[in-house]
XYZ file of C-alpha atoms in Angstrom:
757
model
C -96.425 -163.709 261.158
C -95.994 -159.972 260.621
C -93.234 -160.613 258.145
C -95.460 -162.920 256.139
C -98.246 -160.390 256.141
C -95.778 -157.689 255.073
C -94.576 -159.815 252.251
C -98.035 -160.734 250.945
C -99.616 -157.380 251.495
C -98.204 -155.563 248.461
C -99.374 -158.248 246.054
C -102.948 -158.163 247.373
C -103.068 -154.499 248.165
C -102.281 -153.100 244.694
C -103.889 -155.191 241.902
C -103.710 -152.209 239.466
C -100.513 -153.304 237.615
C -101.963 -156.732 237.071
C -105.215 -155.291 235.685
C -103.213 -152.952 233.476
C -101.226 -155.863 231.996
C -104.442 -157.863 231.420
C -106.030 -154.826 229.799
C -103.105 -154.431 227.397
C -103.355 -158.114 226.412
C -107.094 -157.799 225.791
C -106.450 -154.665 223.719
C -103.836 -156.562 221.679
C -106.250 -159.415 220.949
C -109.137 -157.041 220.239
C -111.282 -157.878 223.341
C -113.093 -155.644 225.814
C -113.170 -155.988 229.616
C -115.745 -158.795 229.436
C -113.612 -160.747 226.942
C -115.848 -159.872 224.001
C -114.512 -158.712 220.663
C -114.440 -154.918 220.250
C -117.155 -153.471 218.115
C -119.433 -156.554 218.635
C -122.867 -155.954 220.165
C -123.645 -157.934 223.333
C -126.379 -160.594 223.077
C -129.009 -160.993 225.883
C -130.409 -164.263 224.557
C -129.891 -167.077 227.127
C -129.873 -169.576 224.248
C -126.988 -167.848 222.457
C -124.089 -170.193 223.087
C -121.598 -167.398 222.341
C -123.341 -164.780 224.485
C -122.497 -163.797 228.097
C -126.020 -164.695 229.315
C -126.013 -168.275 228.000
C -128.104 -170.777 230.042
C -127.332 -174.460 229.293
C -130.584 -175.786 230.750
C -132.765 -173.477 228.697
C -130.688 -174.253 225.641
C -131.063 -178.022 226.105
C -134.787 -177.774 226.802
C -135.229 -175.691 223.670
C -133.338 -178.228 221.583
C -135.388 -181.183 222.978
C -138.627 -179.399 222.224
C -137.805 -178.112 218.763
C -135.546 -180.768 217.255
C -136.115 -184.369 216.323
C -133.828 -187.179 217.355
C -131.856 -187.053 214.124
C -131.409 -183.319 214.405
C -130.248 -183.709 217.991
C -127.676 -186.269 216.874
C -126.501 -183.940 214.107
C -126.316 -181.031 216.530
C -124.247 -183.121 218.907
C -121.870 -184.181 216.137
C -121.498 -180.573 215.035
C -120.801 -179.416 218.566
C -118.226 -182.179 219.079
C -116.550 -181.174 215.839
C -116.403 -177.515 216.926
C -114.972 -178.491 220.308
C -112.267 -180.537 218.676
C -111.497 -177.669 216.296
C -111.184 -175.245 219.198
C -108.924 -177.671 221.046
C -106.765 -178.020 217.955
C -106.555 -174.240 217.478
C -105.690 -173.797 221.138
C -102.972 -176.429 220.915
C -101.572 -174.872 217.728
C -101.540 -171.437 219.321
C -99.694 -172.776 222.339
C -97.098 -174.527 220.150
C -96.574 -171.466 217.981
C -96.051 -169.105 220.899
C -94.103 -171.476 223.137
C -90.701 -170.283 221.914
C -91.834 -166.674 222.165
C -92.953 -167.241 225.727
C -89.591 -168.823 226.606
C -87.655 -166.005 224.880
C -89.758 -163.397 226.664
C -89.121 -165.119 229.989
C -85.348 -165.118 229.371
C -85.447 -161.473 228.315
C -87.333 -160.452 231.444
C -84.900 -162.389 233.629
C -81.919 -160.745 231.919
C -83.539 -157.298 232.224
C -83.903 -157.823 235.973
C -80.174 -158.565 236.249
C -79.190 -155.608 234.018
C -81.404 -153.180 235.898
C -79.896 -154.357 239.141
C -76.371 -153.563 237.905
C -77.554 -150.229 236.509
C -79.061 -149.251 239.844
C -75.731 -149.978 241.557
C -73.824 -147.885 239.004
C -76.283 -145.016 239.335
C -75.838 -145.034 243.121
C -72.054 -144.935 242.672
C -72.323 -142.072 240.169
C -74.556 -140.102 242.475
C -72.020 -140.504 245.295
C -69.154 -139.301 243.073
C -71.107 -136.272 241.860
C -71.831 -135.266 245.410
C -68.094 -135.480 246.244
C -67.164 -133.373 243.209
C -69.698 -130.738 244.089
C -68.326 -130.533 247.600
C -64.714 -130.137 246.373
C -65.712 -127.481 243.846
C -67.480 -125.430 246.496
C -64.451 -125.717 248.758
C -62.038 -124.527 245.972
C -64.304 -121.613 245.049
C -64.452 -120.495 248.644
C -60.637 -120.669 248.960
C -59.892 -118.669 245.732
C -62.717 -116.161 246.039
C -60.509 -113.495 247.608
C -57.668 -113.857 245.025
C -59.866 -113.998 241.834
C -59.779 -110.243 241.130
C -56.055 -110.109 241.644
C -55.465 -113.034 239.250
C -57.635 -111.378 236.574
C -55.685 -108.141 236.931
C -52.351 -109.955 236.648
C -53.559 -111.793 233.533
C -54.498 -108.493 231.870
C -51.114 -107.010 232.744
C -49.411 -110.083 231.256
C -51.323 -109.716 228.011
C -50.478 -106.037 227.790
C -46.807 -106.773 228.387
C -46.819 -109.337 225.585
C -48.334 -106.772 223.203
C -45.788 -104.197 224.249
C -43.033 -106.719 223.762
C -44.361 -107.424 220.229
C -44.382 -103.677 219.471
C -40.844 -103.145 220.757
C -39.590 -106.168 218.810
C -41.524 -105.218 215.622
C -38.720 -103.200 213.852
C -36.260 -106.030 214.367
C -38.868 -108.581 213.182
C -39.595 -106.515 210.061
C -35.894 -106.195 209.250
C -35.491 -109.948 209.568
C -38.435 -110.586 207.236
C -37.041 -108.070 204.764
C -33.688 -109.819 204.876
C -35.313 -113.237 204.261
C -37.702 -111.770 201.614
C -40.637 -112.970 203.686
C -42.707 -110.042 202.470
C -46.039 -111.555 203.373
C -45.097 -112.076 207.023
C -43.749 -108.540 207.232
C -46.926 -106.988 205.869
C -49.079 -109.156 208.119
C -47.092 -108.196 211.246
C -47.168 -104.512 210.371
C -50.919 -104.550 209.768
C -51.470 -106.085 213.231
C -49.549 -103.286 214.949
C -50.439 -100.347 212.687
C -53.628 -99.334 214.505
C -52.005 -99.454 217.960
C -49.004 -97.408 216.839
C -51.317 -94.869 215.235
C -53.387 -94.654 218.419
C -50.377 -94.033 220.706
C -48.273 -91.999 218.262
C -48.376 -89.004 220.681
C -46.067 -90.922 222.990
C -42.353 -90.548 222.085
C -41.513 -94.228 222.491
C -44.375 -95.389 220.291
C -43.669 -92.605 217.805
C -40.106 -93.880 217.432
C -41.337 -97.436 216.813
C -43.831 -96.119 214.282
C -41.170 -94.136 212.407
C -38.834 -97.133 212.284
C -41.617 -99.397 211.016
C -42.674 -96.847 208.390
C -39.106 -96.626 207.058
C -38.808 -100.403 206.897
C -42.183 -100.771 205.132
C -41.227 -98.051 202.609
C -38.122 -100.049 201.811
C -40.225 -103.212 201.516
C -42.693 -101.476 199.209
C -39.780 -100.279 197.051
C -38.514 -103.848 196.695
C -42.019 -105.106 195.829
C -42.440 -102.417 193.157
C -39.055 -103.294 191.690
C -39.955 -106.957 191.626
C -43.278 -106.109 190.013
C -41.589 -103.945 187.356
C -39.108 -106.678 186.481
C -42.009 -108.987 185.547
C -39.793 -112.048 185.471
C -41.813 -113.944 188.015
C -44.747 -116.212 187.407
C -48.340 -115.017 187.351
C -48.841 -116.409 190.853
C -45.860 -114.454 192.228
C -47.065 -111.295 190.480
C -50.527 -111.628 191.996
C -48.999 -112.093 195.473
C -46.836 -109.027 194.881
C -49.852 -106.949 193.824
C -51.841 -108.160 196.811
C -49.094 -107.043 199.206
C -48.842 -103.663 197.513
C -52.579 -103.195 197.833
C -52.316 -103.956 201.531
C -49.634 -101.272 201.708
C -52.184 -98.771 200.304
C -50.608 -98.493 196.864
C -52.969 -96.930 194.192
C -55.180 -99.736 192.859
C -55.707 -98.222 189.384
C -51.989 -98.030 188.707
C -51.421 -101.545 190.019
C -54.270 -102.830 187.835
C -52.698 -101.397 184.675
C -49.234 -102.672 185.583
C -50.592 -106.126 186.414
C -52.342 -106.422 183.051
C -49.278 -105.056 181.267
C -46.960 -107.665 182.797
C -49.521 -110.436 182.189
C -49.874 -109.368 178.565
C -46.116 -109.551 178.046
C -46.032 -113.132 179.333
C -49.102 -114.200 177.318
C -47.726 -112.612 174.148
C -44.563 -114.654 174.655
C -46.770 -117.761 174.755
C -48.477 -116.681 171.520
C -45.160 -116.064 169.797
C -43.930 -119.508 170.769
C -47.199 -120.973 169.539
C -46.914 -119.148 166.217
C -43.375 -120.474 165.766
C -44.748 -124.027 166.033
C -47.658 -123.329 163.669
C -46.582 -125.646 160.854
C -44.108 -127.850 162.687
C -46.490 -130.034 164.690
C -49.761 -131.841 164.094
C -53.075 -130.223 164.975
C -53.546 -132.112 168.256
C -50.078 -131.236 169.561
C -50.562 -127.608 168.521
C -53.897 -127.324 170.365
C -52.466 -129.085 173.418
C -49.602 -126.614 173.605
C -51.938 -123.660 173.212
C -54.262 -124.951 175.930
C -51.521 -125.935 178.350
C -49.603 -122.696 177.973
C -51.671 -119.784 176.752
C -55.163 -120.774 177.917
C -53.923 -122.018 181.296
C -51.946 -118.819 181.910
C -54.898 -116.736 180.774
C -57.188 -118.510 183.239
C -54.625 -117.936 185.998
C -54.461 -114.217 185.168
C -58.265 -113.988 185.201
C -58.519 -115.720 188.574
C -55.734 -113.573 190.086
C -57.169 -110.357 188.700
C -60.651 -111.103 190.054
C -59.218 -111.744 193.513
C -57.222 -108.504 193.473
C -59.405 -106.045 191.572
C -63.026 -106.935 192.146
C -64.564 -103.687 190.915
C -62.536 -103.311 187.693
C -63.761 -106.161 185.466
C -64.228 -103.912 182.421
C -60.478 -103.742 181.831
C -60.241 -107.509 182.258
C -62.844 -108.162 179.543
C -61.001 -105.898 177.115
C -57.684 -107.529 177.976
C -59.005 -111.091 177.574
C -60.860 -110.369 174.317
C -57.790 -108.780 172.748
C -55.444 -111.682 173.492
C -58.070 -114.340 172.762
C -58.624 -112.831 169.302
C -54.927 -113.294 168.487
C -55.003 -116.849 169.833
C -58.125 -117.680 167.809
C -56.432 -116.315 164.698
C -53.557 -118.761 165.173
C -55.961 -121.639 165.779
C -57.925 -120.819 162.619
C -54.725 -120.669 160.577
C -53.676 -124.067 161.889
C -57.095 -125.589 161.225
C -57.038 -124.287 157.652
C -53.858 -126.268 157.050
C -55.795 -129.504 157.635
C -56.569 -130.088 153.967
C -56.451 -133.860 153.897
C -59.726 -135.781 154.030
C -58.321 -138.935 155.553
C -58.504 -139.629 159.263
C -60.537 -137.085 161.219
C -59.633 -138.352 164.676
C -56.775 -135.901 165.338
C -58.802 -132.900 164.222
C -61.889 -133.907 166.219
C -59.850 -134.599 169.375
C -58.042 -131.282 168.960
C -61.324 -129.372 168.574
C -62.750 -131.213 171.571
C -59.836 -130.198 173.821
C -59.946 -126.661 172.474
C -63.681 -126.392 173.204
C -63.367 -128.036 176.629
C -60.568 -125.748 177.867
C -62.407 -122.626 176.765
C -65.330 -123.586 178.984
C -63.066 -122.830 181.962
C -62.916 -119.217 180.788
C -66.727 -118.993 180.827
C -66.762 -120.250 184.435
C -64.029 -117.852 185.559
C -65.329 -114.856 183.624
C -69.112 -115.018 183.156
C -70.369 -112.892 180.297
C -67.142 -113.178 178.313
C -67.444 -113.572 174.538
C -64.397 -115.854 174.388
C -66.253 -119.209 174.790
C -68.821 -118.316 172.126
C -66.048 -117.238 169.745
C -64.249 -120.527 170.364
C -67.463 -122.435 169.757
C -67.904 -120.615 166.454
C -64.397 -121.721 165.451
C -65.356 -125.342 166.188
C -68.565 -125.002 164.159
C -66.725 -123.353 161.268
C -64.067 -126.080 161.331
C -66.787 -128.735 161.090
C -68.441 -126.847 158.216
C -65.123 -126.491 156.423
C -64.586 -130.211 156.857
C -67.992 -130.821 155.280
C -66.997 -128.631 152.315
C -63.719 -130.510 151.944
C -65.492 -133.861 151.947
C -68.023 -132.586 149.419
C -65.181 -131.447 147.173
C -63.491 -134.830 147.632
C -66.703 -136.641 146.681
C -67.108 -134.459 143.605
C -63.506 -135.059 142.556
C -63.947 -138.789 143.126
C -67.080 -138.793 140.987
C -65.407 -136.916 138.116
C -62.356 -139.189 138.301
C -64.652 -142.200 138.227
C -66.341 -140.819 135.107
C -62.919 -140.364 133.518
C -62.123 -144.005 134.242
C -65.467 -145.029 132.768
C -64.783 -143.017 129.605
C -61.404 -144.663 129.224
C -62.965 -148.088 129.717
C -65.649 -147.311 127.120
C -62.970 -146.163 124.682
C -61.023 -149.389 125.094
C -60.869 -151.392 121.840
C -62.019 -154.584 123.513
C -64.999 -154.244 125.787
C -66.683 -157.320 127.177
C -70.227 -158.207 126.260
C -71.600 -157.014 129.579
C -69.116 -154.176 129.801
C -71.610 -151.315 130.118
C -73.606 -153.082 132.825
C -70.423 -153.991 134.696
C -69.157 -150.420 134.440
C -72.477 -149.097 135.767
C -72.445 -151.526 138.670
C -68.816 -150.704 139.479
C -69.440 -146.951 139.244
C -72.565 -147.054 141.406
C -70.919 -149.304 144.014
C -67.747 -147.223 144.222
C -69.716 -143.976 144.637
C -71.922 -145.506 147.331
C -68.915 -146.918 149.202
C -67.196 -143.556 149.021
C -70.281 -141.855 150.478
C -70.392 -144.398 153.319
C -66.681 -143.855 153.989
C -67.178 -140.092 154.134
C -70.167 -140.444 156.465
C -68.107 -142.674 158.752
C -65.339 -140.058 158.864
C -67.761 -137.212 159.536
C -69.537 -139.273 162.186
C -66.540 -138.752 164.492
C -67.782 -135.199 165.079
C -70.893 -136.611 166.806
C -69.219 -139.231 169.022
C -70.540 -139.459 172.581
C -67.183 -138.661 174.197
C -66.878 -135.372 172.284
C -68.025 -132.501 174.505
C -69.371 -130.230 171.774
C -71.184 -133.025 169.893
C -74.269 -132.955 172.137
C -74.511 -129.187 172.401
C -77.752 -127.884 170.839
C -75.897 -125.158 168.953
C -73.779 -127.811 167.207
C -75.481 -131.158 166.803
C -78.826 -130.168 165.280
C -77.320 -127.715 162.800
C -74.362 -129.953 161.969
C -76.432 -133.067 161.324
C -79.328 -131.561 159.371
C -77.844 -128.585 157.533
C -74.236 -129.768 157.532
C -74.108 -133.492 156.844
C -77.512 -134.026 155.241
C -77.923 -130.848 153.213
C -74.431 -129.475 152.598
C -72.798 -132.882 152.044
C -75.199 -135.623 150.970
C -77.907 -133.565 149.246
C -75.343 -131.274 147.607
C -73.446 -134.267 146.232
C -76.610 -135.838 144.835
C -77.487 -132.538 143.159
C -73.933 -132.315 141.831
C -74.259 -135.786 140.276
C -77.480 -134.750 138.535
C -76.167 -131.351 137.421
C -72.818 -132.629 136.167
C -74.635 -135.378 134.276
C -76.918 -132.825 132.618
C -73.878 -130.808 131.564
C -72.901 -133.604 129.192
C -76.053 -132.764 127.306
C -75.488 -129.011 127.348
C -71.833 -129.087 126.285
C -72.367 -131.390 123.327
C -72.760 -129.789 119.921
C -74.822 -130.764 116.933
C -72.443 -133.560 116.087
C -72.540 -135.092 119.527
C -69.497 -133.330 120.890
C -66.726 -135.349 122.481
C -68.945 -137.240 124.944
C -69.220 -140.943 124.059
C -72.858 -141.920 123.527
C -72.323 -144.968 125.713
C -71.422 -142.640 128.607
C -74.676 -140.730 128.117
C -76.604 -143.989 128.242
C -74.731 -145.188 131.326
C -75.274 -141.901 133.178
C -78.962 -141.907 132.329
C -79.298 -145.338 133.891
C -77.263 -144.195 136.922
C -79.577 -141.226 137.476
C -82.614 -143.459 137.019
C -81.272 -145.882 139.641
C -80.700 -142.920 141.957
C -84.317 -141.892 141.459
C -85.736 -145.350 142.117
C -83.679 -146.464 145.122
C -80.239 -144.975 145.749
C -81.308 -141.499 146.910
C -83.810 -142.887 149.380
C -81.213 -145.358 150.705
C -78.485 -142.737 151.134
C -80.741 -140.243 152.934
C -82.209 -142.938 155.179
C -78.686 -144.089 156.059
C -77.687 -140.499 156.843
C -80.737 -139.856 159.022
C -80.178 -143.085 160.974
C -76.455 -142.558 161.553
C -76.715 -138.915 162.577
C -80.180 -139.008 164.210
C -81.225 -136.113 162.021
C -84.154 -134.176 163.443
C -85.746 -131.968 160.840
C -86.260 -128.854 162.946
C -85.243 -126.716 159.980
C -86.488 -127.080 156.392
C -84.586 -129.748 154.483
C -84.722 -131.022 150.940
C -87.369 -133.697 150.541
C -86.519 -137.068 149.026
C -89.181 -136.567 146.361
C -87.521 -133.345 145.178
C -84.165 -135.068 144.721
C -85.790 -138.043 143.016
C -87.582 -135.714 140.611
C -84.289 -133.968 139.810
C -82.553 -137.299 139.219
C -85.363 -138.491 136.940
C -85.229 -135.244 135.001
C -81.483 -135.695 134.495
C -81.985 -139.316 133.437
C -84.664 -138.292 130.939
C -82.526 -135.521 129.505
C -79.510 -137.809 129.160
C -81.546 -140.519 127.461
C -83.142 -138.017 125.093
C -79.721 -136.665 124.250
C -78.355 -140.171 123.744
C -81.110 -140.871 121.238
C -80.419 -137.572 119.515
C -76.645 -138.168 119.336
C -76.968 -141.724 118.066
C -79.621 -140.661 115.594
C -77.395 -137.843 114.350
C -74.431 -140.211 113.940
C -76.456 -142.539 111.732
C -78.062 -139.549 110.026
C -74.621 -138.190 109.173
C -73.755 -141.416 107.365
C -77.035 -141.357 105.446
C -76.638 -137.677 104.550
C -73.133 -138.197 103.183
C -74.289 -141.264 101.247
C -77.041 -139.243 99.581
C -75.153 -136.003 99.008
C -71.966 -137.561 97.575
C -73.698 -139.703 94.875
C -74.822 -138.790 91.372
C -78.345 -140.177 91.426
C -79.154 -139.167 87.846
C -76.285 -140.973 86.099
C -75.854 -143.930 88.420
C -75.655 -147.475 87.127
C -78.334 -150.098 87.528
C -78.338 -151.401 91.146
C -76.876 -154.850 91.687
C -76.167 -154.670 95.441
C -77.331 -152.991 98.635
C -75.159 -149.974 99.327
C -72.556 -150.474 102.097
C -73.870 -147.559 104.090
C -77.198 -149.349 104.548
C -75.404 -152.392 105.879
C -73.497 -150.078 108.225
C -76.756 -148.511 109.422
C -78.181 -151.950 110.226
C -74.966 -152.995 111.972
C -74.828 -149.823 114.065
C -78.509 -150.122 114.962
C -77.952 -153.730 116.051
C -74.967 -152.664 118.145
C -77.021 -149.900 119.764
C -79.778 -152.428 120.474
C -77.309 -154.672 122.306
C -75.794 -151.704 124.161
C -79.148 -150.372 125.352
C -80.382 -153.860 126.214
C -77.599 -154.235 128.784
C -78.937 -151.285 130.799
C -82.676 -151.037 130.072
C -85.560 -153.446 129.876
C -87.121 -154.524 126.601
C -90.288 -152.420 126.631
C -93.673 -152.969 124.970
C -94.078 -153.618 121.235
C -97.186 -153.795 119.106
C -98.012 -157.102 117.509
C -95.988 -157.745 114.340
C -97.488 -158.977 111.101
C -96.328 -162.252 109.625
C -94.690 -160.598 106.579
C -92.982 -157.721 108.332
C -89.627 -158.329 106.662
C -91.126 -158.250 103.143
C -93.722 -155.603 103.624
C -91.684 -152.754 102.227
C -91.561 -153.999 98.682
C -95.167 -155.172 98.727
C -96.153 -151.674 99.709
C -94.195 -150.172 96.912
C -95.698 -152.566 94.386
C -99.270 -152.405 95.732
C -102.221 -150.660 94.199
C -101.415 -147.678 96.354
C -97.992 -147.402 94.757
C -99.507 -147.890 91.328
C -101.840 -145.028 91.948
C -98.955 -142.907 93.145
C -96.518 -143.711 90.333
C -98.671 -144.542 87.328
C -99.919 -141.019 86.582
C -96.330 -139.761 86.451
C -95.705 -141.878 83.440
C -98.242 -139.729 81.419
C -97.209 -136.113 81.004
C -100.839 -135.017 80.916
C -101.553 -135.524 84.627
C -98.743 -134.178 86.921
C -101.176 -132.250 89.087
C -103.241 -135.339 89.809
C -100.188 -137.127 91.180
C -99.265 -134.319 93.552
C -102.847 -133.988 94.685
C -103.145 -137.654 95.557
C -99.845 -137.590 97.427
C -100.777 -134.537 99.443
C -104.192 -135.987 100.315
C -102.479 -139.143 101.521
C -100.186 -137.107 103.816
C -103.131 -135.264 105.310
C -104.737 -138.482 106.466
C -101.493 -140.131 107.605
C -100.580 -140.256 111.279
C -98.243 -137.431 112.315
C -94.835 -138.641 113.560
C -93.103 -136.653 116.298
C -89.428 -137.191 115.587
C -87.932 -135.681 118.805
C -90.573 -136.828 121.282
C -89.476 -137.772 124.853
C -88.061 -141.263 125.145
C -89.295 -143.807 127.652
C -86.891 -145.759 129.842
C -86.838 -148.965 127.787
C -84.927 -150.366 124.849
C -87.746 -150.308 122.318
C -88.465 -146.621 122.911
C -84.759 -145.724 122.590
C -84.309 -147.620 119.304
C -87.562 -146.199 117.958
C -86.332 -142.654 118.605
C -82.961 -143.299 116.931
C -84.544 -144.905 113.848
C -87.079 -142.084 113.537
C -84.299 -139.473 113.490
C -82.225 -141.498 111.004
C -85.036 -142.172 108.535
C -86.341 -138.628 108.816
C -82.884 -137.338 107.897
C -82.761 -139.804 105.010
C -86.125 -138.500 103.817
C -85.096 -134.855 103.984
C -81.885 -135.553 102.085
C -83.786 -137.420 99.367
C -86.126 -134.460 98.935
C -83.172 -132.256 98.021
C -81.862 -134.509 95.206
C -82.917 -135.363 91.663
C -82.978 -139.022 90.640
C -82.629 -140.955 87.453
C -84.224 -144.297 86.696
C -81.517 -146.351 88.348
C -81.217 -143.895 91.228
C -84.863 -144.543 92.114
C -84.297 -148.279 91.864
C -81.267 -148.012 94.180
C -83.424 -146.188 96.744
C -85.985 -148.987 96.422
C -83.321 -151.613 97.117
C -81.888 -149.673 100.062
C -85.277 -149.065 101.639
C -86.297 -152.689 101.225
C -83.050 -153.763 102.924
C -83.691 -151.363 105.797
C -87.232 -152.660 106.105
C -85.984 -156.245 106.374
C -84.087 -155.414 109.597
C -85.260 -152.165 111.198
C -88.841 -153.267 111.851
C -87.556 -155.565 114.606
C -86.218 -152.674 116.713
C -89.201 -150.298 116.852
C -92.341 -150.355 118.944
C -94.626 -150.084 115.903
C -93.463 -151.455 112.560
C -95.928 -149.214 110.725
C -93.715 -146.275 111.647
C -90.812 -147.767 109.654
C -93.173 -148.637 106.802
C -94.497 -145.113 106.664
C -91.083 -143.385 106.681
C -89.577 -145.734 104.092
C -92.689 -145.335 101.974
C -92.207 -141.562 102.182
C -88.546 -141.908 101.161
C -89.362 -143.975 98.056
C -92.315 -141.741 97.245
C -90.167 -138.602 97.473
C -87.554 -140.244 95.261
C -90.213 -141.107 92.694
C -91.543 -137.531 92.689
C -88.019 -136.263 92.020
C -87.179 -138.920 89.418
C -86.745 -137.949 85.761
C -87.696 -141.449 84.585
C -89.734 -143.116 87.375
C -89.516 -146.818 86.430
C -89.715 -148.960 89.609
C -87.764 -152.205 89.894
C -89.614 -155.476 90.047
C -90.307 -156.872 93.518
C -88.646 -160.196 92.849
C -85.459 -158.530 91.701
C -85.369 -156.339 94.778
C -85.754 -159.351 97.047
C -82.972 -161.240 95.284
C -80.583 -158.301 95.596
C -81.410 -157.719 99.295
C -81.135 -161.383 100.207
C -77.822 -161.619 98.407
C -76.619 -158.414 100.107
């Protein structure tokens, strides 16, 4: 009975854990002690079905009083529905948490077993710790009396070992000296030096000290001899200097000797590099310089900084002096790269050169060597740009030479000029693209210096765009204009067809090519215009100016060629004693043939242009003008000697009211304007030559026939046929004024002769 009470008593006596567990569950589900949701106000209404004070009787009485039968039925149905919903939610909740409940039960059962084992292990550990503590106390009590004696013996043992080391030190140093283990000897002597100095008043220690000093003097002598020989590597030299410094050798003297020996070795590297200057390619040359000279220089810098921390001024002077000689060799080798073919070797060589010099900047901050090396890379890139520009210029001039030879060929196809222009323009554009592709290697992503701000921006904008592309475009325009400047009054040696072709080339550059080339350059090189660059409009204006000048000069040259034929035909003929005309002179036929040829030539490169409306009798208008009432007025008074002044007066009045013709006016970029300019120059020359001659009766008639023949054909080529009418009218009129017997030929006869001719 007592046992049962003892067993049940704890469960009934202490309900606090159970309440605590229930409280935690209510807190988890958001309920207070009364099972109500937290934060919800309590309701005191006995009819509130969800409140704690709900009274079913009052609730039912209230419903029976206030609700009808139908409402009661509806309320019942609603309540049944809510009950079923709550049952369903309860069932769902139980199903969902069933596995969790089982898992929690298993976990709790396992925890009980684990805690049971842990309690047993903790009891065992506690027992063992108690035993250890007891043994430790027993040992301490046993050794307490002998502790001081053991400590004293240990100190004596340590002192004896030190004394043994001191007594054995001379023999140890001699052994190290014999084996050339200089580092071990110096280290051992430094460990004992203070002790020997402290006890030097004792004879035994003084003897050891004297022996050690003699041995170390001998060691120092061997180190100095080894240092003077300088045959060792830079690493061995630095170790030798470090040992001498530990032996209290003068640092200033060692510093100078170290740099002197290092300079001798580095100069040997430079001499070997100079011997290979022209024997290897640029990449192999740079590799050898980096692997030998630059690597040894970096090793000297690192060794020097470890040995002589406070003497960096001498190091800077030393490095700058040798680096200047190395850079001179590199520049000489780069200058030998004259070819403009593959850039890959040069770019890779410059990349390795630039990359290895960055190690110097890390080892020796503040050194000017990396910046000087960078300047060499930049200058090499600029020189490459100049070489490519020169190559483009040479290619352009050679292409013009080929074009001139093709134009001079006896058999040129019908579309020869247009084909030559297309071929020339395409070849130049392809050459520019090829050059840009070669130069683009300098900006590749795997090139270390390509993304540096001091290189890429300047190289792309001022180098590639301005110094290469823009300079070449300007060269094309300037060299084209020089064909106009070098030609003399007779057209010089430049073929007129070349002038016409170049004018069209410059015009095409102005309309599309320049914009295309610069856009291509900006896209390939990601040009950012941080610095002022030449605008596209400026280059287009320069190209248009060159095209205009070339076309004007072409018109002038062709006009002068035809004018020269007309001048010779007028000056070499006796116009007073000539026979009666029966044919059109051959020179007039030649003028028409040449004009027709020019018309075909210009039509291959330029559009037709705008003409004024032609009259229906344009081909016959010349003679009708000469035989009209106007001509009668002009010529009739000359037949009577009494009225010469009236004739001149009428002619001069007519000139005053005639439209002024500008012979050398600028030419438009179309075929009609070009032919109009050439014909104006030719007929104006014809007119001026006629004014210097005296004509007989048949000479005047020959001029009439020639002018009518020219009128039959030339009116088709000009923009305004009245211009041809006016000039030919002036030519015949001037001939009549200078005629001794002005008797014009009949119109019908003139037509028969011209049609037959």
